[in-house]
Each structure stands twice: as structure tokens, then as C-alpha cells.
């Protein structure tokens, strides 16, 4: 299973559960760390040999990194708005993941 497939699996799990506790924040932090790691792994690969899916994930993740870092910095100040932002981000990432799979 590739890192991208692992991320897709985490996305689906998070999207299904929508936990309303600190567990959701913890899971989201792990997710953000993993997706940043995957983007860095793709970045280290020669652009000429990247797959279409890798390029799509790479481009999308790097546009999200500033938001991810902001969320990571806020994780100690958990509140409903923060949780809702994660849920929205996860729904968006899930839909893009599905769209890339079906492309």
C-alpha cells in the first residue's frame, strides 16, 4: 500500500466517524503529518517519473500546507469551529481523492 493509498484510507475513516472529542484532533494531526510526509516523499521523486495521481496530490497538498500548519498550531485551543474546519477539509480532500481515482 502506497502512502497515497494510506492517506485515502485515513481520509475515509475520519470522514465516516466525525468524532467530537480530542481524539478527532489527535487523528487529524496524525493525518496532516502523514500527508505532509507523503508530499515531501513525492517532492523527492523526479518530476518526470511521477504518476498523474502523485502530481495531483503533490500540487494540492502544497497549497494546503499553510492551513495545515495553522491548524497544527491551534490544536491546543480545540473548539467547535476548529473541529468543523477539519471536517470541511477532510470532506474536500476525500472528494478530490475520489475524483482523482475516477479520472
PDB file of N, CA and C in Angstrom:
ATOM      1  N   UNK A   1       0.855  -1.185   0.000  1.00  0.00           N
ATOM      2  CA  UNK A   1       0.000   0.000   0.000  1.00  0.00           C
ATOM      3  C   UNK A   1       0.898   1.246   0.000  1.00  0.00           C
ATOM      4  N   UNK A   2       0.661   2.134  -0.951  1.00  0.00           N
ATOM      5  CA  UNK A   2       1.469   3.361  -1.040  1.00  0.00           C
ATOM      6  C   UNK A   2       1.024   4.361   0.015  1.00  0.00           C
ATOM      7  N   UNK A   3       1.855   5.388   0.237  1.00  0.00           N
ATOM      8  CA  UNK A   3       1.482   6.446   1.182  1.00  0.00           C
ATOM      9  C   UNK A   3       0.183   7.123   0.762  1.00  0.00           C
ATOM     10  N   UNK A   4      -0.001   7.295  -0.530  1.00  0.00           N
ATOM     11  CA  UNK A   4      -1.215   7.959  -1.018  1.00  0.00           C
ATOM     12  C   UNK A   4      -2.440   7.099  -0.695  1.00  0.00           C
ATOM     13  N   UNK A   5      -2.323   5.785  -0.859  1.00  0.00           N
ATOM     14  CA  UNK A   5      -3.431   4.885  -0.518  1.00  0.00           C
ATOM     15  C   UNK A   5      -3.709   4.901   0.982  1.00  0.00           C
ATOM     16  N   UNK A   6      -2.638   4.968   1.790  1.00  0.00           N
ATOM     17  CA  UNK A   6      -2.803   5.041   3.247  1.00  0.00           C
ATOM     18  C   UNK A   6      -3.544   6.315   3.627  1.00  0.00           C
ATOM     19  N   UNK A   7      -3.189   7.415   2.978  1.00  0.00           N
ATOM     20  CA  UNK A   7      -3.845   8.697   3.260  1.00  0.00           C
ATOM     21  C   UNK A   7      -5.321   8.620   2.884  1.00  0.00           C
ATOM     22  N   UNK A   8      -5.608   8.027   1.727  1.00  0.00           N
ATOM     23  CA  UNK A   8      -7.005   7.895   1.291  1.00  0.00           C
ATOM     24  C   UNK A   8      -7.802   7.084   2.316  1.00  0.00           C
ATOM     25  N   UNK A   9      -7.180   6.027   2.861  1.00  0.00           N
ATOM     26  CA  UNK A   9      -7.847   5.193   3.857  1.00  0.00           C
ATOM     27  C   UNK A   9      -8.129   6.001   5.128  1.00  0.00           C
ATOM     28  N   UNK A  10      -7.146   6.773   5.587  1.00  0.00           N
ATOM     29  CA  UNK A  10      -7.327   7.612   6.780  1.00  0.00           C
ATOM     30  C   UNK A  10      -8.431   8.637   6.540  1.00  0.00           C
ATOM     31  N   UNK A  11      -8.427   9.237   5.344  1.00  0.00           N
ATOM     32  CA  UNK A  11      -9.459  10.223   4.993  1.00  0.00           C
ATOM     33  C   UNK A  11     -10.848   9.616   5.119  1.00  0.00           C
ATOM     34  N   UNK A  12     -11.011   8.426   4.564  1.00  0.00           N
ATOM     35  CA  UNK A  12     -12.323   7.777   4.609  1.00  0.00           C
ATOM     36  C   UNK A  12     -12.749   7.489   6.048  1.00  0.00           C
ATOM     37  N   UNK A  13     -11.806   6.997   6.858  1.00  0.00           N
ATOM     38  CA  UNK A  13     -12.126   6.695   8.252  1.00  0.00           C
ATOM     39  C   UNK A  13     -12.515   7.961   9.009  1.00  0.00           C
ATOM     40  N   UNK A  14     -11.729   9.018   8.833  1.00  0.00           N
ATOM     41  CA  UNK A  14     -12.030  10.263   9.535  1.00  0.00           C
ATOM     42  C   UNK A  14     -13.369  10.829   9.073  1.00  0.00           C
ATOM     43  N   UNK A  15     -13.620  10.751   7.788  1.00  0.00           N
ATOM     44  CA  UNK A  15     -14.855  11.294   7.234  1.00  0.00           C
ATOM     45  C   UNK A  15     -16.065  10.513   7.751  1.00  0.00           C
ATOM     46  N   UNK A  16     -15.911   9.218   7.995  1.00  0.00           N
ATOM     47  CA  UNK A  16     -17.014   8.396   8.483  1.00  0.00           C
ATOM     48  C   UNK A  16     -17.338   8.679   9.940  1.00  0.00           C
ATOM     49  N   UNK A  17     -16.339   8.939  10.748  1.00  0.00           N
ATOM     50  CA  UNK A  17     -16.558   8.996  12.181  1.00  0.00           C
ATOM     51  C   UNK A  17     -16.887  10.375  12.738  1.00  0.00           C
ATOM     52  N   UNK A  18     -16.297  11.417  12.204  1.00  0.00           N
ATOM     53  CA  UNK A  18     -16.599  12.786  12.665  1.00  0.00           C
ATOM     54  C   UNK A  18     -16.590  12.893  14.193  1.00  0.00           C
ATOM     55  N   UNK A  19     -15.583  12.329  14.815  1.00  0.00           N
ATOM     56  CA  UNK A  19     -15.516  12.349  16.280  1.00  0.00           C
ATOM     57  C   UNK A  19     -15.578  13.790  16.793  1.00  0.00           C
ATOM     58  N   UNK A  20     -16.201  13.958  17.947  1.00  0.00           N
ATOM     59  CA  UNK A  20     -16.371  15.298  18.506  1.00  0.00           C
ATOM     60  C   UNK A  20     -15.543  15.466  19.779  1.00  0.00           C
ATOM     61  N   UNK A  21     -14.441  14.762  19.840  1.00  0.00           N
ATOM     62  CA  UNK A  21     -13.599  14.805  21.027  1.00  0.00           C
ATOM     63  C   UNK A  21     -12.169  15.119  20.624  1.00  0.00           C
ATOM     64  N   UNK A  22     -11.318  15.153  21.620  1.00  0.00           N
ATOM     65  CA  UNK A  22      -9.897  15.408  21.340  1.00  0.00           C
ATOM     66  C   UNK A  22      -9.304  14.298  20.477  1.00  0.00           C
ATOM     67  N   UNK A  23      -9.941  13.103  20.461  1.00  0.00           N
ATOM     68  CA  UNK A  23      -9.460  12.028  19.589  1.00  0.00           C
ATOM     69  C   UNK A  23      -9.495  12.461  18.127  1.00  0.00           C
ATOM     70  N   UNK A  24     -10.515  13.264  17.782  1.00  0.00           N
ATOM     71  CA  UNK A  24     -10.614  13.749  16.407  1.00  0.00           C
ATOM     72  C   UNK A  24      -9.424  14.644  16.081  1.00  0.00           C
ATOM     73  N   UNK A  25      -9.078  15.533  17.023  1.00  0.00           N
ATOM     74  CA  UNK A  25      -7.932  16.416  16.817  1.00  0.00           C
ATOM     75  C   UNK A  25      -6.661  15.588  16.679  1.00  0.00           C
ATOM     76  N   UNK A  26      -6.481  14.603  17.570  1.00  0.00           N
ATOM     77  CA  UNK A  26      -5.288  13.765  17.513  1.00  0.00           C
ATOM     78  C   UNK A  26      -5.193  13.037  16.172  1.00  0.00           C
ATOM     79  N   UNK A  27      -6.307  12.476  15.717  1.00  0.00           N
ATOM     80  CA  UNK A  27      -6.322  11.766  14.436  1.00  0.00           C
ATOM     81  C   UNK A  27      -6.022  12.719  13.288  1.00  0.00           C
ATOM     82  N   UNK A  28      -6.549  13.935  13.370  1.00  0.00           N
ATOM     83  CA  UNK A  28      -6.323  14.923  12.325  1.00  0.00           C
ATOM     84  C   UNK A  28      -4.868  15.348  12.282  1.00  0.00           C
ATOM     85  N   UNK A  29      -4.255  15.508  13.447  1.00  0.00           N
ATOM     86  CA  UNK A  29      -2.843  15.884  13.489  1.00  0.00           C
ATOM     87  C   UNK A  29      -1.991  14.799  12.848  1.00  0.00           C
ATOM     88  N   UNK A  30      -2.312  13.542  13.155  1.00  0.00           N
ATOM     89  CA  UNK A  30      -1.584  12.420  12.556  1.00  0.00           C
ATOM     90  C   UNK A  30      -1.786  12.437  11.040  1.00  0.00           C
ATOM     91  N   UNK A  31      -3.029  12.679  10.613  1.00  0.00           N
ATOM     92  CA  UNK A  31      -3.333  12.742   9.180  1.00  0.00           C
ATOM     93  C   UNK A  31      -2.518  13.832   8.497  1.00  0.00           C
ATOM     94  N   UNK A  32      -2.511  15.045   9.089  1.00  0.00           N
ATOM     95  CA  UNK A  32      -1.766  16.146   8.479  1.00  0.00           C
ATOM     96  C   UNK A  32      -0.278  15.823   8.400  1.00  0.00           C
ATOM     97  N   UNK A  33       0.259  15.230   9.447  1.00  0.00           N
ATOM     98  CA  UNK A  33       1.683  14.861   9.421  1.00  0.00           C
ATOM     99  C   UNK A  33       1.957  13.860   8.314  1.00  0.00           C
ATOM    100  N   UNK A  34       1.063  12.868   8.158  1.00  0.00           N
ATOM    101  CA  UNK A  34       1.261  11.845   7.132  1.00  0.00           C
ATOM    102  C   UNK A  34       1.144  12.421   5.720  1.00  0.00           C
ATOM    103  N   UNK A  35       0.189  13.312   5.528  1.00  0.00           N
ATOM    104  CA  UNK A  35       0.010  13.853   4.180  1.00  0.00           C
ATOM    105  C   UNK A  35       1.168  14.784   3.814  1.00  0.00           C
ATOM    106  N   UNK A  36       1.707  15.505   4.804  1.00  0.00           N
ATOM    107  CA  UNK A  36       2.884  16.345   4.540  1.00  0.00           C
ATOM    108  C   UNK A  36       4.087  15.450   4.225  1.00  0.00           C
ATOM    109  N   UNK A  37       4.242  14.355   4.978  1.00  0.00           N
ATOM    110  CA  UNK A  37       5.339  13.413   4.712  1.00  0.00           C
ATOM    111  C   UNK A  37       5.229  12.839   3.297  1.00  0.00           C
ATOM    112  N   UNK A  38       4.007  12.486   2.892  1.00  0.00           N
ATOM    113  CA  UNK A  38       3.808  11.917   1.549  1.00  0.00           C
ATOM    114  C   UNK A  38       4.150  12.946   0.477  1.00  0.00           C
ATOM    115  N   UNK A  39       3.754  14.206   0.710  1.00  0.00           N
ATOM    116  CA  UNK A  39       4.071  15.256  -0.265  1.00  0.00           C
ATOM    117  C   UNK A  39       5.580  15.447  -0.365  1.00  0.00           C
ATOM    118  N   UNK A  40       6.254  15.384   0.768  1.00  0.00           N
ATOM    119  CA  UNK A  40       7.715  15.514   0.745  1.00  0.00           C
ATOM    120  C   UNK A  40       8.357  14.336   0.018  1.00  0.00           C
ATOM    121  N   UNK A  41       7.787  13.137   0.218  1.00  0.00           N
ATOM    122  CA  UNK A  41       8.296  11.944  -0.475  1.00  0.00           C
ATOM    123  C   UNK A  41       8.118  12.105  -1.991  1.00  0.00           C
ATOM    124  N   UNK A  42       6.951  12.596  -2.409  1.00  0.00           N
ATOM    125  CA  UNK A  42       6.702  12.823  -3.835  1.00  0.00           C
ATOM    126  C   UNK A  42       7.650  13.907  -4.358  1.00  0.00           C
ATOM    127  N   UNK A  43       7.874  14.948  -3.546  1.00  0.00           N
ATOM    128  CA  UNK A  43       8.759  16.044  -3.930  1.00  0.00           C
ATOM    129  C   UNK A  43      10.171  15.541  -4.215  1.00  0.00           C
ATOM    130  N   UNK A  44      10.596  14.520  -3.483  1.00  0.00           N
ATOM    131  CA  UNK A  44      11.945  13.983  -3.661  1.00  0.00           C
ATOM    132  C   UNK A  44      12.071  13.096  -4.905  1.00  0.00           C
ATOM    133  N   UNK A  45      10.953  12.785  -5.516  1.00  0.00           N
ATOM    134  CA  UNK A  45      10.928  11.946  -6.719  1.00  0.00           C
ATOM    135  C   UNK A  45      11.091  12.855  -7.946  1.00  0.00           C
ATOM    136  N   UNK A  46      11.808  12.393  -8.939  1.00  0.00           N
ATOM    137  CA  UNK A  46      11.977  13.155 -10.164  1.00  0.00           C
ATOM    138  C   UNK A  46      10.617  13.403 -10.804  1.00  0.00           C
ATOM    139  N   UNK A  47      10.336  14.654 -11.142  1.00  0.00           N
ATOM    140  CA  UNK A  47       9.026  15.035 -11.698  1.00  0.00           C
ATOM    141  C   UNK A  47       8.683  14.219 -12.951  1.00  0.00           C
ATOM    142  N   UNK A  48       9.684  13.813 -13.694  1.00  0.00           N
ATOM    143  CA  UNK A  48       9.442  13.072 -14.942  1.00  0.00           C
ATOM    144  C   UNK A  48       8.893  11.674 -14.703  1.00  0.00           C
ATOM    145  N   UNK A  49       9.103  11.125 -13.501  1.00  0.00           N
ATOM    146  CA  UNK A  49       8.632   9.765 -13.242  1.00  0.00           C
ATOM    147  C   UNK A  49       7.451   9.709 -12.270  1.00  0.00           C
ATOM    148  N   UNK A  50       6.933  10.865 -11.891  1.00  0.00           N
ATOM    149  CA  UNK A  50       5.759  10.892 -11.003  1.00  0.00           C
ATOM    150  C   UNK A  50       4.517  10.465 -11.781  1.00  0.00           C
ATOM    151  N   UNK A  51       3.616   9.760 -11.095  1.00  0.00           N
ATOM    152  CA  UNK A  51       2.351   9.390 -11.720  1.00  0.00           C
ATOM    153  C   UNK A  51       1.419  10.603 -11.718  1.00  0.00           C
ATOM    154  N   UNK A  52       0.346  10.510 -12.489  1.00  0.00           N
ATOM    155  CA  UNK A  52      -0.661  11.579 -12.523  1.00  0.00           C
ATOM    156  C   UNK A  52      -1.233  11.798 -11.123  1.00  0.00           C
ATOM    157  N   UNK A  53      -1.525  10.692 -10.395  1.00  0.00           N
ATOM    158  CA  UNK A  53      -2.075  10.788  -9.050  1.00  0.00           C
ATOM    159  C   UNK A  53      -1.087  11.478  -8.109  1.00  0.00           C
ATOM    160  N   UNK A  54       0.187  11.119  -8.204  1.00  0.00           N
ATOM    161  CA  UNK A  54       1.203  11.752  -7.351  1.00  0.00           C
ATOM    162  C   UNK A  54       1.287  13.248  -7.620  1.00  0.00           C
ATOM    163  N   UNK A  55       1.259  13.633  -8.894  1.00  0.00           N
ATOM    164  CA  UNK A  55       1.301  15.064  -9.224  1.00  0.00           C
ATOM    165  C   UNK A  55       0.091  15.811  -8.671  1.00  0.00           C
ATOM    166  N   UNK A  56      -1.084  15.197  -8.769  1.00  0.00           N
ATOM    167  CA  UNK A  56      -2.300  15.839  -8.267  1.00  0.00           C
ATOM    168  C   UNK A  56      -2.233  16.010  -6.756  1.00  0.00           C
ATOM    169  N   UNK A  57      -1.806  14.957  -6.053  1.00  0.00           N
ATOM    170  CA  UNK A  57      -1.697  15.027  -4.590  1.00  0.00           C
ATOM    171  C   UNK A  57      -0.644  16.053  -4.201  1.00  0.00           C
ATOM    172  N   UNK A  58       0.501  15.998  -4.851  1.00  0.00           N
ATOM    173  CA  UNK A  58       1.606  16.917  -4.546  1.00  0.00           C
ATOM    174  C   UNK A  58       1.157  18.378  -4.674  1.00  0.00           C
ATOM    175  N   UNK A  59       0.544  18.705  -5.791  1.00  0.00           N
ATOM    176  CA  UNK A  59       0.101  20.076  -6.036  1.00  0.00           C
ATOM    177  C   UNK A  59      -0.924  20.508  -4.997  1.00  0.00           C
ATOM    178  N   UNK A  60      -1.896  19.649  -4.732  1.00  0.00           N
ATOM    179  CA  UNK A  60      -2.952  20.002  -3.794  1.00  0.00           C
ATOM    180  C   UNK A  60      -2.419  20.152  -2.376  1.00  0.00           C
ATOM    181  N   UNK A  61      -1.573  19.216  -1.946  1.00  0.00           N
ATOM    182  CA  UNK A  61      -1.055  19.260  -0.574  1.00  0.00           C
ATOM    183  C   UNK A  61      -0.241  20.521  -0.343  1.00  0.00           C
ATOM    184  N   UNK A  62       0.608  20.869  -1.271  1.00  0.00           N
ATOM    185  CA  UNK A  62       1.451  22.048  -1.044  1.00  0.00           C
ATOM    186  C   UNK A  62       0.625  23.323  -0.988  1.00  0.00           C
ATOM    187  N   UNK A  63      -0.551  23.343  -1.606  1.00  0.00           N
ATOM    188  CA  UNK A  63      -1.413  24.528  -1.464  1.00  0.00           C
ATOM    189  C   UNK A  63      -2.079  24.552  -0.093  1.00  0.00           C
ATOM    190  N   UNK A  64      -2.202  23.378   0.553  1.00  0.00           N
ATOM    191  CA  UNK A  64      -2.850  23.302   1.865  1.00  0.00           C
ATOM    192  C   UNK A  64      -1.902  23.470   3.043  1.00  0.00           C
ATOM    193  N   UNK A  65      -0.606  23.342   2.809  1.00  0.00           N
ATOM    194  CA  UNK A  65       0.329  23.327   3.933  1.00  0.00           C
ATOM    195  C   UNK A  65       0.208  24.542   4.858  1.00  0.00           C
ATOM    196  N   UNK A  66       0.057  25.766   4.351  1.00  0.00           N
ATOM    197  CA  UNK A  66      -0.096  26.891   5.294  1.00  0.00           C
ATOM    198  C   UNK A  66      -1.304  26.719   6.223  1.00  0.00           C
ATOM    199  N   UNK A  67      -2.423  26.218   5.672  1.00  0.00           N
ATOM    200  CA  UNK A  67      -3.607  25.977   6.507  1.00  0.00           C
ATOM    201  C   UNK A  67      -3.356  24.853   7.504  1.00  0.00           C
ATOM    202  N   UNK A  68      -2.679  23.806   7.052  1.00  0.00           N
ATOM    203  CA  UNK A  68      -2.366  22.694   7.943  1.00  0.00           C
ATOM    204  C   UNK A  68      -1.524  23.172   9.113  1.00  0.00           C
ATOM    205  N   UNK A  69      -0.518  23.976   8.818  1.00  0.00           N
ATOM    206  CA  UNK A  69       0.368  24.461   9.886  1.00  0.00           C
ATOM    207  C   UNK A  69      -0.398  25.331  10.874  1.00  0.00           C
ATOM    208  N   UNK A  70      -1.334  26.132  10.351  1.00  0.00           N
ATOM    209  CA  UNK A  70      -2.158  26.969  11.231  1.00  0.00           C
ATOM    210  C   UNK A  70      -2.993  26.077  12.153  1.00  0.00           C
ATOM    211  N   UNK A  71      -3.591  25.015  11.586  1.00  0.00           N
ATOM    212  CA  UNK A  71      -4.395  24.095  12.390  1.00  0.00           C
ATOM    213  C   UNK A  71      -3.536  23.379  13.425  1.00  0.00           C
ATOM    214  N   UNK A  72      -2.333  22.968  13.027  1.00  0.00           N
ATOM    215  CA  UNK A  72      -1.447  22.295  13.968  1.00  0.00           C
ATOM    216  C   UNK A  72      -1.094  23.222  15.127  1.00  0.00           C
ATOM    217  N   UNK A  73      -0.883  24.502  14.827  1.00  0.00           N
ATOM    218  CA  UNK A  73      -0.546  25.474  15.871  1.00  0.00           C
ATOM    219  C   UNK A  73      -1.719  25.706  16.814  1.00  0.00           C
ATOM    220  N   UNK A  74      -2.926  25.519  16.313  1.00  0.00           N
ATOM    221  CA  UNK A  74      -4.131  25.773  17.111  1.00  0.00           C
ATOM    222  C   UNK A  74      -4.616  24.541  17.883  1.00  0.00           C
ATOM    223  N   UNK A  75      -3.942  23.408  17.725  1.00  0.00           N
ATOM    224  CA  UNK A  75      -4.522  22.168  18.262  1.00  0.00           C
ATOM    225  C   UNK A  75      -4.734  22.197  19.771  1.00  0.00           C
ATOM    226  N   UNK A  76      -4.010  23.047  20.488  1.00  0.00           N
ATOM    227  CA  UNK A  76      -4.220  23.134  21.938  1.00  0.00           C
ATOM    228  C   UNK A  76      -5.426  23.992  22.296  1.00  0.00           C
ATOM    229  N   UNK A  77      -5.976  24.680  21.309  1.00  0.00           N
ATOM    230  CA  UNK A  77      -7.130  25.544  21.556  1.00  0.00           C
ATOM    231  C   UNK A  77      -8.358  24.951  20.860  1.00  0.00           C
ATOM    232  N   UNK A  78      -8.597  23.676  21.111  1.00  0.00           N
ATOM    233  CA  UNK A  78      -9.684  22.955  20.465  1.00  0.00           C
ATOM    234  C   UNK A  78     -11.040  23.581  20.753  1.00  0.00           C
ATOM    235  N   UNK A  79     -11.845  23.739  19.723  1.00  0.00           N
ATOM    236  CA  UNK A  79     -13.220  24.221  19.878  1.00  0.00           C
ATOM    237  C   UNK A  79     -14.058  23.733  18.696  1.00  0.00           C
ATOM    238  N   UNK A  80     -15.361  24.025  18.726  1.00  0.00           N
ATOM    239  CA  UNK A  80     -16.271  23.542  17.674  1.00  0.00           C
ATOM    240  C   UNK A  80     -15.869  24.057  16.286  1.00  0.00           C
ATOM    241  N   UNK A  81     -15.481  25.314  16.212  1.00  0.00           N
ATOM    242  CA  UNK A  81     -15.101  25.892  14.923  1.00  0.00           C
ATOM    243  C   UNK A  81     -13.901  25.148  14.340  1.00  0.00           C
ATOM    244  N   UNK A  82     -12.946  24.865  15.192  1.00  0.00           N
ATOM    245  CA  UNK A  82     -11.745  24.138  14.791  1.00  0.00           C
ATOM    246  C   UNK A  82     -12.119  22.757  14.260  1.00  0.00           C
ATOM    247  N   UNK A  83     -12.991  22.043  14.991  1.00  0.00           N
ATOM    248  CA  UNK A  83     -13.443  20.718  14.561  1.00  0.00           C
ATOM    249  C   UNK A  83     -14.145  20.809  13.212  1.00  0.00           C
ATOM    250  N   UNK A  84     -15.015  21.812  13.057  1.00  0.00           N
ATOM    251  CA  UNK A  84     -15.754  21.968  11.802  1.00  0.00           C
ATOM    252  C   UNK A  84     -14.819  22.247  10.633  1.00  0.00           C
ATOM    253  N   UNK A  85     -13.745  23.024  10.874  1.00  0.00           N
ATOM    254  CA  UNK A  85     -12.773  23.292   9.807  1.00  0.00           C
ATOM    255  C   UNK A  85     -12.102  21.998   9.357  1.00  0.00           C
ATOM    256  N   UNK A  86     -11.764  21.125  10.325  1.00  0.00           N
ATOM    257  CA  UNK A  86     -11.173  19.840   9.974  1.00  0.00           C
ATOM    258  C   UNK A  86     -12.143  18.999   9.161  1.00  0.00           C
ATOM    259  N   UNK A  87     -13.395  18.948   9.592  1.00  0.00           N
ATOM    260  CA  UNK A  87     -14.389  18.149   8.880  1.00  0.00           C
ATOM    261  C   UNK A  87     -14.527  18.654   7.444  1.00  0.00           C
ATOM    262  N   UNK A  88     -14.593  19.969   7.259  1.00  0.00           N
ATOM    263  CA  UNK A  88     -14.693  20.533   5.909  1.00  0.00           C
ATOM    264  C   UNK A  88     -13.471  20.182   5.076  1.00  0.00           C
ATOM    265  N   UNK A  89     -12.285  20.277   5.675  1.00  0.00           N
ATOM    266  CA  UNK A  89     -11.051  19.957   4.945  1.00  0.00           C
ATOM    267  C   UNK A  89     -11.028  18.483   4.549  1.00  0.00           C
ATOM    268  N   UNK A  90     -11.468  17.630   5.459  1.00  0.00           N
ATOM    269  CA  UNK A  90     -11.468  16.193   5.188  1.00  0.00           C
ATOM    270  C   UNK A  90     -12.473  15.850   4.085  1.00  0.00           C
ATOM    271  N   UNK A  91     -13.646  16.470   4.122  1.00  0.00           N
ATOM    272  CA  UNK A  91     -14.631  16.234   3.050  1.00  0.00           C
ATOM    273  C   UNK A  91     -14.067  16.660   1.701  1.00  0.00           C
ATOM    274  N   UNK A  92     -13.401  17.820   1.680  1.00  0.00           N
ATOM    275  CA  UNK A  92     -12.819  18.327   0.438  1.00  0.00           C
ATOM    276  C   UNK A  92     -11.733  17.376  -0.064  1.00  0.00           C
ATOM    277  N   UNK A  93     -10.838  16.965   0.832  1.00  0.00           N
ATOM    278  CA  UNK A  93      -9.771  16.050   0.440  1.00  0.00           C
ATOM    279  C   UNK A  93     -10.330  14.712  -0.029  1.00  0.00           C
ATOM    280  N   UNK A  94     -11.372  14.237   0.632  1.00  0.00           N
ATOM    281  CA  UNK A  94     -11.991  12.973   0.231  1.00  0.00           C
ATOM    282  C   UNK A  94     -12.574  13.073  -1.173  1.00  0.00           C
ATOM    283  N   UNK A  95     -13.257  14.179  -1.448  1.00  0.00           N
ATOM    284  CA  UNK A  95     -13.869  14.332  -2.775  1.00  0.00           C
ATOM    285  C   UNK A  95     -12.797  14.445  -3.855  1.00  0.00           C
ATOM    286  N   UNK A  96     -11.699  15.127  -3.547  1.00  0.00           N
ATOM    287  CA  UNK A  96     -10.618  15.244  -4.532  1.00  0.00           C
ATOM    288  C   UNK A  96      -9.946  13.891  -4.738  1.00  0.00           C
ATOM    289  N   UNK A  97      -9.767  13.146  -3.651  1.00  0.00           N
ATOM    290  CA  UNK A  97      -9.181  11.809  -3.751  1.00  0.00           C
ATOM    291  C   UNK A  97     -10.042  10.922  -4.647  1.00  0.00           C
ATOM    292  N   UNK A  98     -11.361  10.973  -4.450  1.00  0.00           N
ATOM    293  CA  UNK A  98     -12.280  10.186  -5.276  1.00  0.00           C
ATOM    294  C   UNK A  98     -12.227  10.646  -6.736  1.00  0.00           C
ATOM    295  N   UNK A  99     -12.201  11.960  -6.947  1.00  0.00           N
ATOM    296  CA  UNK A  99     -12.166  12.497  -8.312  1.00  0.00           C
ATOM    297  C   UNK A  99     -10.892  12.049  -9.036  1.00  0.00           C
ATOM    298  N   UNK A 100      -9.761  12.060  -8.321  1.00  0.00           N
ATOM    299  CA  UNK A 100      -8.503  11.627  -8.931  1.00  0.00           C
ATOM    300  C   UNK A 100      -8.533  10.142  -9.260  1.00  0.00           C
ATOM    301  N   UNK A 101      -9.181   9.353  -8.400  1.00  0.00           N
ATOM    302  CA  UNK A 101      -9.275   7.913  -8.634  1.00  0.00           C
ATOM    303  C   UNK A 101     -10.115   7.629  -9.880  1.00  0.00           C
ATOM    304  N   UNK A 102     -11.152   8.437 -10.072  1.00  0.00           N
ATOM    305  CA  UNK A 102     -12.071   8.202 -11.188  1.00  0.00           C
ATOM    306  C   UNK A 102     -11.626   8.869 -12.490  1.00  0.00           C
ATOM    307  N   UNK A 103     -10.557   9.663 -12.432  1.00  0.00           N
ATOM    308  CA  UNK A 103     -10.102  10.398 -13.625  1.00  0.00           C
ATOM    309  C   UNK A 103      -9.403   9.481 -14.607  1.00  0.00           C
TER     310      UNK A 103
END
